[in-house]
mmCIF file of C-alpha atoms in Angstrom:
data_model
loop_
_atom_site.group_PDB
_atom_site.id
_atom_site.type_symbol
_atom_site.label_atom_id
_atom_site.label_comp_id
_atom_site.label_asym_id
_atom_site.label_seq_id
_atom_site.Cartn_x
_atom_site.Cartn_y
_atom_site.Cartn_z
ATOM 1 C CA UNK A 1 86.030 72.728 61.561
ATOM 2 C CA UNK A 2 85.524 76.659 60.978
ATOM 3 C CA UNK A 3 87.765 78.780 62.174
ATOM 4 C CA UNK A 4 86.963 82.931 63.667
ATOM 5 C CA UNK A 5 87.920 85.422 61.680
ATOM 6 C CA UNK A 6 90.329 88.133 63.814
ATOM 7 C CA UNK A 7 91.809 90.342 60.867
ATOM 8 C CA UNK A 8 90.299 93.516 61.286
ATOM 9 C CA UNK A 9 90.090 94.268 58.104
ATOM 10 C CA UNK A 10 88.694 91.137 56.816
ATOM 11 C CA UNK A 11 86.338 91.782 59.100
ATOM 12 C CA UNK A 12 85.437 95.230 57.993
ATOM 13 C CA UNK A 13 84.962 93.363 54.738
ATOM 14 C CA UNK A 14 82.772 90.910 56.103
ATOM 15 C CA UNK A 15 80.243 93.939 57.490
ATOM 16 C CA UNK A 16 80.330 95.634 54.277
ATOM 17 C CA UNK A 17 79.043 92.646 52.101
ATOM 18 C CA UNK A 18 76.736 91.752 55.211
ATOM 19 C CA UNK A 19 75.297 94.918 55.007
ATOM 20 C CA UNK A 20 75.545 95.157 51.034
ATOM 21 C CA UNK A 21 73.543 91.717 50.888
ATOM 22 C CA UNK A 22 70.634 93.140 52.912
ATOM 23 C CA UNK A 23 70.173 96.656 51.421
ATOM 24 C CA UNK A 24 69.866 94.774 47.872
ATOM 25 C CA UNK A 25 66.358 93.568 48.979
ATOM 26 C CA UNK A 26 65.415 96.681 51.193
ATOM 27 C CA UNK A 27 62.795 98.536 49.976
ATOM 28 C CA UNK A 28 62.895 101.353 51.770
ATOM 29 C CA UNK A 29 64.413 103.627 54.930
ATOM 30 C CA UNK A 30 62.548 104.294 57.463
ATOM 31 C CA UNK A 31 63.175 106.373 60.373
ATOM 32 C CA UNK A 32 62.339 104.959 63.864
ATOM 33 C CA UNK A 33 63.066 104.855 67.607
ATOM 34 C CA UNK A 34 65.028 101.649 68.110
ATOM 35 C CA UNK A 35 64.388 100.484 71.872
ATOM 36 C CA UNK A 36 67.548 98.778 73.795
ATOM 37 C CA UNK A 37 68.232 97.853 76.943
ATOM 38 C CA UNK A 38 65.526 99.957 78.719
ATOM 39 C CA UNK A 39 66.028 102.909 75.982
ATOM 40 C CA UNK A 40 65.645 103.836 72.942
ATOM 41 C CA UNK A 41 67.402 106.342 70.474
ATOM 42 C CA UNK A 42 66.331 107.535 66.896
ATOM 43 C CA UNK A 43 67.758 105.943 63.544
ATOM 44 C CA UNK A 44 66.921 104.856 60.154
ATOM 45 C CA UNK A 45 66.574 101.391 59.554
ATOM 46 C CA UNK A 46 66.814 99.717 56.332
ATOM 47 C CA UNK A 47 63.458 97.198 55.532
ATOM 48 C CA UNK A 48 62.568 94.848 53.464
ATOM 49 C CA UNK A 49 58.740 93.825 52.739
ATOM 50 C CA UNK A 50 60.294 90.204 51.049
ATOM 51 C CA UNK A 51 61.982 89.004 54.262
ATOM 52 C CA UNK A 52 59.395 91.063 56.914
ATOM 53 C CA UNK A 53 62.547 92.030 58.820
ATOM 54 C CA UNK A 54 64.506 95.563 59.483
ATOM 55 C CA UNK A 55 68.309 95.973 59.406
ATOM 56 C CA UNK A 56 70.302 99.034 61.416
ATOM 57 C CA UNK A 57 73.919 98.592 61.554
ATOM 58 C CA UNK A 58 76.469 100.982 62.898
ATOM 59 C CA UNK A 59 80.356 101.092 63.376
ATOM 60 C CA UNK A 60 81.249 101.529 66.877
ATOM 61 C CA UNK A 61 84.838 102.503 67.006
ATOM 62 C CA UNK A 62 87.250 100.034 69.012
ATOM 63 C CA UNK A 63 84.499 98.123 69.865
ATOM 64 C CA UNK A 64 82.359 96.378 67.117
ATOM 65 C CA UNK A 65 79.952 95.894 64.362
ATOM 66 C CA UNK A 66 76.602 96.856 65.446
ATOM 67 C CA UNK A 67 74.177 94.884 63.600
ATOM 68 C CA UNK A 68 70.175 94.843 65.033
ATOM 69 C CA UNK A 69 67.717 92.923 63.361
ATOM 70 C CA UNK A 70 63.749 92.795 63.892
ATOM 71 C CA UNK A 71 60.738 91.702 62.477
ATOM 72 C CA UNK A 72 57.276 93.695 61.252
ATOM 73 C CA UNK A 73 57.138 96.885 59.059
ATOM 74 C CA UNK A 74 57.969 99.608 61.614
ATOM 75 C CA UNK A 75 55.824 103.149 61.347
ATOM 76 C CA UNK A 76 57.663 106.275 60.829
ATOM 77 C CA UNK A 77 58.925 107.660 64.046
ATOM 78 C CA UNK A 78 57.489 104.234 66.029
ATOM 79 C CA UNK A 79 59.398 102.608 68.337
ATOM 80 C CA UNK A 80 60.874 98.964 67.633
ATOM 81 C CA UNK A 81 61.772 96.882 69.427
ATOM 82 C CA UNK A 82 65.102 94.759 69.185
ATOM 83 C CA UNK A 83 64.821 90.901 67.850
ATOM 84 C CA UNK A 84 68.404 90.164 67.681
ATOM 85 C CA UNK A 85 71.674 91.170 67.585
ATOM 86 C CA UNK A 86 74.792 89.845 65.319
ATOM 87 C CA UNK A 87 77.790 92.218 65.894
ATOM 88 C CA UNK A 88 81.111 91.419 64.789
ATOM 89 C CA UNK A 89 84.430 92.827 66.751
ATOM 90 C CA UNK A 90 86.629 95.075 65.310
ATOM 91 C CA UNK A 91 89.857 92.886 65.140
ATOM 92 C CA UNK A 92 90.389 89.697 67.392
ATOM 93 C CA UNK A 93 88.029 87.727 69.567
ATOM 94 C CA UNK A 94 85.354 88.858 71.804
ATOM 95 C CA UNK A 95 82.822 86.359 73.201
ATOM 96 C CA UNK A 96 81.262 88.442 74.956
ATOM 97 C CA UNK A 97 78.989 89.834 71.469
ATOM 98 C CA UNK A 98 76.393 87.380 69.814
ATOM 99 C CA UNK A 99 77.876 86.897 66.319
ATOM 100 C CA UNK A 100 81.586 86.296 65.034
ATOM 101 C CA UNK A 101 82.141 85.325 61.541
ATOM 102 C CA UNK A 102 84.293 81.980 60.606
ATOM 103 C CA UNK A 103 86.415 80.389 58.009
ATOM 104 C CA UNK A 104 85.438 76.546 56.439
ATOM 105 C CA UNK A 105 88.960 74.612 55.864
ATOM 106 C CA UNK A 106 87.594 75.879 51.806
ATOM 107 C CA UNK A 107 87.952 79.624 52.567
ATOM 108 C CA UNK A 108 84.108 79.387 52.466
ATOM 109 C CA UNK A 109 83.005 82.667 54.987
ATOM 110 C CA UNK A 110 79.676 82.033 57.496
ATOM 111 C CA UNK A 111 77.944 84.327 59.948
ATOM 112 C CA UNK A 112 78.026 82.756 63.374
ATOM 113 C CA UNK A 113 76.183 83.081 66.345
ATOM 114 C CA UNK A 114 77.213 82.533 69.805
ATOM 115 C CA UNK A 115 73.446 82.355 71.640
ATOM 116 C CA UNK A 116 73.957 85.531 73.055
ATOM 117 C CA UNK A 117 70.768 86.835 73.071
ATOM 118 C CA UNK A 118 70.529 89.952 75.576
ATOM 119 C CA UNK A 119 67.126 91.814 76.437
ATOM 120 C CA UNK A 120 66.278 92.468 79.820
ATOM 121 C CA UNK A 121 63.655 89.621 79.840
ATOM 122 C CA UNK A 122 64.196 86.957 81.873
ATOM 123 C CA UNK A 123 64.945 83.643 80.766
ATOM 124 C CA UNK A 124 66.042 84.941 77.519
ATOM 125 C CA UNK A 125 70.137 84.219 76.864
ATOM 126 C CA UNK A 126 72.569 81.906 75.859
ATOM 127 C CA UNK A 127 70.701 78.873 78.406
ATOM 128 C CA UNK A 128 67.702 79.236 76.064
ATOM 129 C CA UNK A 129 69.624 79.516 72.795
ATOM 130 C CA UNK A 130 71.785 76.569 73.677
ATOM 131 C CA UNK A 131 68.296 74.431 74.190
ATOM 132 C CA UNK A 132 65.400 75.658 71.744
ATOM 133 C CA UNK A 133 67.777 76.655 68.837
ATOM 134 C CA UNK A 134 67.558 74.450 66.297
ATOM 135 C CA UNK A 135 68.514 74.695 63.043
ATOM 136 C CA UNK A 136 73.057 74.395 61.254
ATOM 137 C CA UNK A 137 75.095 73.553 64.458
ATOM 138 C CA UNK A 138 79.077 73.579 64.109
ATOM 139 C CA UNK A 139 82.430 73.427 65.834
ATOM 140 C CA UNK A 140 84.979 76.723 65.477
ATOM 141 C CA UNK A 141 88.435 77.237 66.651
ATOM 142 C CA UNK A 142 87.721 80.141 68.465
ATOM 143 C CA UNK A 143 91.468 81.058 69.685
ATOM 144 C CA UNK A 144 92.782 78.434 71.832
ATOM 145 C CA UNK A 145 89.470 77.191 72.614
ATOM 146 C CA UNK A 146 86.772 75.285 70.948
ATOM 147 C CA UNK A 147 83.238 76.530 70.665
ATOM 148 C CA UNK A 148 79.984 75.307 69.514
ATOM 149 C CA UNK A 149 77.841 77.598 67.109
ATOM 150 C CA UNK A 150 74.795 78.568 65.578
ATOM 151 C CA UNK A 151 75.668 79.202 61.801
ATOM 152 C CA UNK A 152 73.509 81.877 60.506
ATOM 153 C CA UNK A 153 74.129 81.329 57.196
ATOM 154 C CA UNK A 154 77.059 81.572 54.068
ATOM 155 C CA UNK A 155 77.939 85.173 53.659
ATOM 156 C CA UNK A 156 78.903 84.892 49.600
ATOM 157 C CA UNK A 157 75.510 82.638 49.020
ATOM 158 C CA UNK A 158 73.142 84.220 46.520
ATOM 159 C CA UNK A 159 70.734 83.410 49.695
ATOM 160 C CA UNK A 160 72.600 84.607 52.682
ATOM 161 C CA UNK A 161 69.427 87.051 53.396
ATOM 162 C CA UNK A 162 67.106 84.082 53.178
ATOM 163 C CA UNK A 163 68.931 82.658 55.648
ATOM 164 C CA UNK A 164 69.534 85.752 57.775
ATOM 165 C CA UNK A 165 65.931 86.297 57.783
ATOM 166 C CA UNK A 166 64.662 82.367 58.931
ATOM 167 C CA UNK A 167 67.085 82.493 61.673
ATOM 168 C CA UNK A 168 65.668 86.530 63.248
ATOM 169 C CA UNK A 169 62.605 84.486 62.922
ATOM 170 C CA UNK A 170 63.574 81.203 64.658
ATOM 171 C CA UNK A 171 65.116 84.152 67.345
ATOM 172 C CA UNK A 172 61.827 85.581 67.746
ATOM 173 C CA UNK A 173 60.124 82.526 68.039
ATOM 174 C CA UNK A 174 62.351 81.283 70.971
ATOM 175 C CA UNK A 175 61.422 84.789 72.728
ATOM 176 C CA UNK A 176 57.922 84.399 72.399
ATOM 177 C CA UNK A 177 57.829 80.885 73.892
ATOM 178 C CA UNK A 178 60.015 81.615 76.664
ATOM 179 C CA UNK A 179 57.702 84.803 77.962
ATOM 180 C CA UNK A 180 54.712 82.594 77.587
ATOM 181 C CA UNK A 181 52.743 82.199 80.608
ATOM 182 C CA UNK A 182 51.599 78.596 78.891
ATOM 183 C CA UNK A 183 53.777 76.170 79.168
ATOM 184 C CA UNK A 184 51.475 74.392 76.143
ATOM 185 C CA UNK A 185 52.491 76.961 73.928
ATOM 186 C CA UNK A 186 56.056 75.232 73.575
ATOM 187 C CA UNK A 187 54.977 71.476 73.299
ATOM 188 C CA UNK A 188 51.463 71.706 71.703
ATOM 189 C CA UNK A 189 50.475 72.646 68.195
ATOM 190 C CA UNK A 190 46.600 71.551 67.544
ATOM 191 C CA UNK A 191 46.865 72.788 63.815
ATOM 192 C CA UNK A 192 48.637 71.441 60.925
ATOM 193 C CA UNK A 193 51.511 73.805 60.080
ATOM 194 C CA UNK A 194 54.903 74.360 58.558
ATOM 195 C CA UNK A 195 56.713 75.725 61.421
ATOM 196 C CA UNK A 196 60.153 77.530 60.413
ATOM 197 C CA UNK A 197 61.309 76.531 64.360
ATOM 198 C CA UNK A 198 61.489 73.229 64.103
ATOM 199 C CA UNK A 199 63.451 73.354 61.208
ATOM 200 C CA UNK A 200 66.941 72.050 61.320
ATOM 201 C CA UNK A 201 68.907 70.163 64.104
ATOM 202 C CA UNK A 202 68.728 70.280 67.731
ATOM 203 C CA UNK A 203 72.819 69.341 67.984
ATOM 204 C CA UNK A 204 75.921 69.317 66.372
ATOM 205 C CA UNK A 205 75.498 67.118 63.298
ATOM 206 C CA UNK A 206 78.423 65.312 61.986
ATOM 207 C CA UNK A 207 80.960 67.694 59.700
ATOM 208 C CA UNK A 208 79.366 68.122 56.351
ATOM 209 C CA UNK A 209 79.220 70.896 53.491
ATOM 210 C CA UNK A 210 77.844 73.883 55.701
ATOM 211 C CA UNK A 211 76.744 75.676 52.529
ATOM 212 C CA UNK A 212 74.851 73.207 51.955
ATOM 213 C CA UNK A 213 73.419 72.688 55.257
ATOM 214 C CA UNK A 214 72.173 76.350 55.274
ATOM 215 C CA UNK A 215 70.432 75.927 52.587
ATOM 216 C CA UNK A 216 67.844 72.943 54.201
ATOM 217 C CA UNK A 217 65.810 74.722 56.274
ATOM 218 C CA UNK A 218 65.010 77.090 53.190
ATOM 219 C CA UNK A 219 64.322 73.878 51.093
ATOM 220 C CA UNK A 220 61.837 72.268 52.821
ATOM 221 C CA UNK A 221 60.312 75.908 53.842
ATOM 222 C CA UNK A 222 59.835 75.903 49.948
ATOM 223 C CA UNK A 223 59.275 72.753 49.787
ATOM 224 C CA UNK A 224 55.719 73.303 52.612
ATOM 225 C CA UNK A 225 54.907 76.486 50.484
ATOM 226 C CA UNK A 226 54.602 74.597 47.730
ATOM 227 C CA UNK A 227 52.683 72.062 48.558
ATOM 228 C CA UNK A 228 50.452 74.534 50.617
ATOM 229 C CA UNK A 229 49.904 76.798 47.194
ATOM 230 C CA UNK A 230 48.205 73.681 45.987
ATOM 231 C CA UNK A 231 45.732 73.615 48.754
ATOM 232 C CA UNK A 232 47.296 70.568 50.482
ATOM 233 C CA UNK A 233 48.344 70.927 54.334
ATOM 234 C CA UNK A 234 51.747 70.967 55.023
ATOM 235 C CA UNK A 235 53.196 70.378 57.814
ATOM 236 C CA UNK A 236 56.722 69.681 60.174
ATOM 237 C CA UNK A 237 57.466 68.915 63.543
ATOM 238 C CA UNK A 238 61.524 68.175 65.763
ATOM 239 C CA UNK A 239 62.109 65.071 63.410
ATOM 240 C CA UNK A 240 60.561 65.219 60.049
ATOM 241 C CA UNK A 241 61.613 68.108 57.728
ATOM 242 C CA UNK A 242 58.221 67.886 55.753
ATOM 243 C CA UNK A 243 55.099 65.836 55.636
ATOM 244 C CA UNK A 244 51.379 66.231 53.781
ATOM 245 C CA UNK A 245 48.393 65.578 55.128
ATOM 246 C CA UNK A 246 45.395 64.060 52.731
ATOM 247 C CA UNK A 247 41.777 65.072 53.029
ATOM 248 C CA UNK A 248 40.794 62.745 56.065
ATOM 249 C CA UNK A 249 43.546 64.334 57.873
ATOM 250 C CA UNK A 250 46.144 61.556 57.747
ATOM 251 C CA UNK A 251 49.638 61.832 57.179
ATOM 252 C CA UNK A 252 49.925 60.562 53.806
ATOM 253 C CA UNK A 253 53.281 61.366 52.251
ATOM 254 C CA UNK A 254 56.486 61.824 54.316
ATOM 255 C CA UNK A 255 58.855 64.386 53.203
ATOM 256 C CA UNK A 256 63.222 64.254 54.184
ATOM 257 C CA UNK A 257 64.938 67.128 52.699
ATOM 258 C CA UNK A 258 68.685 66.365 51.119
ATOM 259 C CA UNK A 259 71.188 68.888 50.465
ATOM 260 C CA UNK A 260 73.830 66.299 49.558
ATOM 261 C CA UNK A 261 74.477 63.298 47.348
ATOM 262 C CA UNK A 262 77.015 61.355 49.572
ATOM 263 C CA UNK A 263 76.041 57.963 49.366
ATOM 264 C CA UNK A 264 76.573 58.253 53.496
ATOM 265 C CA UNK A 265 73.827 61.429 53.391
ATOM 266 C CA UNK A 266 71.662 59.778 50.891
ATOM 267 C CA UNK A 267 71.329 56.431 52.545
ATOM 268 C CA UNK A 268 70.906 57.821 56.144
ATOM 269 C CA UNK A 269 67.941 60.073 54.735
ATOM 270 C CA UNK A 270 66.617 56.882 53.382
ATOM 271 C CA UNK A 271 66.646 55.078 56.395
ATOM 272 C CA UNK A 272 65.636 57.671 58.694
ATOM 273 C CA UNK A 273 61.926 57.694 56.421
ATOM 274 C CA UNK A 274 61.870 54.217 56.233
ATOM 275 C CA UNK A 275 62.270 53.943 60.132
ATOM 276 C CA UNK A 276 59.747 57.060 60.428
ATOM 277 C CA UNK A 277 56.753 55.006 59.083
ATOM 278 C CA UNK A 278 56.610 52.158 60.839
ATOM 279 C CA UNK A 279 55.254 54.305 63.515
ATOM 280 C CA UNK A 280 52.220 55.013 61.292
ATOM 281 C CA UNK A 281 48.803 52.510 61.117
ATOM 282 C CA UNK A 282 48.734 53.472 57.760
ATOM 283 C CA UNK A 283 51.458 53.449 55.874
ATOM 284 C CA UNK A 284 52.646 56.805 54.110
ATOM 285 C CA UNK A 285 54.443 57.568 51.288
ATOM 286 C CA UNK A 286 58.233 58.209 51.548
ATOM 287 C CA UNK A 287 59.741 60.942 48.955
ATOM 288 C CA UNK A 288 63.104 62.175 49.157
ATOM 289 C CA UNK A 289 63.693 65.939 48.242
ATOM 290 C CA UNK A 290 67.397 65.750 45.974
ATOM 291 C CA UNK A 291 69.437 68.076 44.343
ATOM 292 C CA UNK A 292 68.179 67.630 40.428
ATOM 293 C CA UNK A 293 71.638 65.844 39.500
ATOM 294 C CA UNK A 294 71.201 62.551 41.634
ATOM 295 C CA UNK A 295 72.666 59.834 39.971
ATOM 296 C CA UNK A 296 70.575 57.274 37.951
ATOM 297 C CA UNK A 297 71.953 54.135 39.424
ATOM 298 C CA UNK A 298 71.123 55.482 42.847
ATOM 299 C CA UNK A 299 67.553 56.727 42.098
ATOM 300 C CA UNK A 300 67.176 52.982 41.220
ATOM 301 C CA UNK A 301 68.208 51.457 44.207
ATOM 302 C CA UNK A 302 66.176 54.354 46.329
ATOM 303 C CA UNK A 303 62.992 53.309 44.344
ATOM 304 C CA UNK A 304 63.968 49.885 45.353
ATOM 305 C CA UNK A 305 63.244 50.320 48.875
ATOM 306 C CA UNK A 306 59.760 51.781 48.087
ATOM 307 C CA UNK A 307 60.875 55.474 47.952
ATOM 308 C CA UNK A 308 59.788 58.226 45.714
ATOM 309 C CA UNK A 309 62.079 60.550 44.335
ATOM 310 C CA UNK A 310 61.293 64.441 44.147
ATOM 311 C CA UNK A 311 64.502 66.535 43.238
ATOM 312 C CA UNK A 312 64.318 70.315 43.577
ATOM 313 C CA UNK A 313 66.579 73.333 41.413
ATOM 314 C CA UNK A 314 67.254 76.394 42.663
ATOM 315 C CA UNK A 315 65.295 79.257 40.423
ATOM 316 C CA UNK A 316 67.391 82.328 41.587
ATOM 317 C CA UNK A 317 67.118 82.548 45.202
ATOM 318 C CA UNK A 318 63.866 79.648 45.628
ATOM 319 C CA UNK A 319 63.812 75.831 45.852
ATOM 320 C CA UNK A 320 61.478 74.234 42.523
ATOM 321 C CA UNK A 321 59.921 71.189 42.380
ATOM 322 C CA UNK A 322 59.313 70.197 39.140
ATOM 323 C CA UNK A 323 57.899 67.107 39.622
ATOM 324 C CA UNK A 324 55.837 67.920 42.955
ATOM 325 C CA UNK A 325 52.118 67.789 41.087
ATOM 326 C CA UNK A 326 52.791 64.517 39.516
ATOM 327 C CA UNK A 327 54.240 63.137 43.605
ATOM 328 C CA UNK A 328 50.831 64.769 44.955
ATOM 329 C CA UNK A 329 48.292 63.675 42.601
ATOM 330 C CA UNK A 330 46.903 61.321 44.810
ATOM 331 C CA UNK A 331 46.534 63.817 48.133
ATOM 332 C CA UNK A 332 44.454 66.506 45.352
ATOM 333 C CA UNK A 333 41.637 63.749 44.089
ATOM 334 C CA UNK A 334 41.315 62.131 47.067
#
């Protein structure tokens, strides 16, 4: 279980690499009117063209870590508007702020998120967060209670700002749907599409590496760019991380996305494809995504069942696959 972080000057450690980690892949400043809470007043933001998102963070004495995040290039002098917030206290506990940061029983550190959302619009908060978010769910010791919590991603990992950046966008996505008019726009999606959203789980999932677990969503996001750089649709939806679709527009090759070689996590992953196509007329493919160093006697029994095997290395801060022409051959001819 993680545990919050009160020392205040742990804490003040924690914002400095936070904000350390994002200015290494800003390209610029740029000064702007950031709007909140029905005003707006000017600053300089820090932005980055790789992750599409804008950074201002400010030290409010005896009261927190300001951090504001949002999405789209801003103009000079142009108001923006506010995606989301993940402010830290000075020392101690306070749940009243949207982020806290937490210690693994490892000394592993991980931004946290408590689904405070703010904004003045309604329906947006913690009832929405708790529902739509979906994505590395965990239980913290927060003081002398316990608390259930979005994990944002692991501070120290070479791809913390990967993960900062999918979940402003998951954030932003949740907004949108909620001030639809449509009630369609949430359920229906008539287009084939890797959807960074629906990426992740709904739910606490049982305790596992949460480094690891980060590091999923950005997987099979890779994993859909990949396959869509090849000029083959790629797609997700709530309950499979990744699937392709051939030329006739059939499902062809199911995708599940492992971060871990526990026999437990390896074997679920294979059952959860193999129970995943018997809903399909026509049968697709089944290819688990592993970490390159899966063990030979395993990748036997796995091919035993009828699954493929696809592993994936990490080439600085991106997911590889290696082997991914030779697994889509078919899906390219056909």
């Amino acid at each position: 279980m993680l545990k919050v972080i009160e020392d205040e000057a742990t804490i003040r450690r924690c914002q400095q690499q936070f904000s350390r980690s994002f200015r290494a892949v800003a390209d610029a400043r740029i000064p702007v009117r950031v709007g909140h809470a029905g005003a707006s007043f000017r600053a300089s933001v820090h932005w980055s063209d790789e992750l599409d998102l804008w950074l201002y963070s400010k030290r409010i004495p005896e009261k927190n870590h300001w951090n504001v995040l949002g999405i789209g290039k801003p103009a000079p002098e142009g108001r923006v508007a506010i995606t989301c917030e993940i402010n830290f206290p000075i020392r101690g506990i306070d749940r009243k702020t949207g982020g806290a940061l937490a210690r693994d029983p490892e000394g592993s550190i991980f931004v946290v998120h408590r689904g405070r959302l703010g904004g003045s619009r309604k329906g947006i908060g913690k009832s929405l967060f708790g529902n739509r978010y979906r994505g590395v769910w965990a239980l913290m010791e927060d003081g002398d209670e316990q608390a259930a919590v979005a994990v944002v991603g692991a501070l120290h990992s070479p791809r913390f700002v990967r993960q900062l950046g999918q979940f402003v966008r998951k954030v932003q996505r949740m907004k949108d749907l909620a001030a639809s008019r449509d009630p369609q726009m949430a359920i229906a999606f008539p287009e084939v599409e890797f959807r960074e959203e629906l990426s992740g789980e709904a739910a606490l999932p049982v305790p596992d590496d949460l480094s690891r677990l980060c590091d999923r969503s950005l997987v099979a996001g890779d994993l859909a760019a990949a396959l869509q750089s090849m000029g083959i649709q790629a797609g997700n939806d709530e309950s499979r991380d990744c699937f392709a679709v051939d030329r006739q527009g059939r499902i062809s090759i199911l995708f599940k996305v492992l971060t871990s070689l526990r026999d437990g996590d390896v074997l679920e992953g294979a059952a959860k494809l193999l129970v995943d196509r018997v809903s399909f007329p026509e049968k697709p493919r089944l290819v688990l995504a592993v970490p390159a160093d899966l063990p030979a006697d395993l990748e036997e029994s796995l091919k035993a069942l009828g699954l493929e095997i696809l592993p994936y290395a990490w080439d600085g801060e991106q997911a590889v696959f290696p082997d991914l022409k030779a697994i889509v051959r078919g899906i390219m001819t056909s």
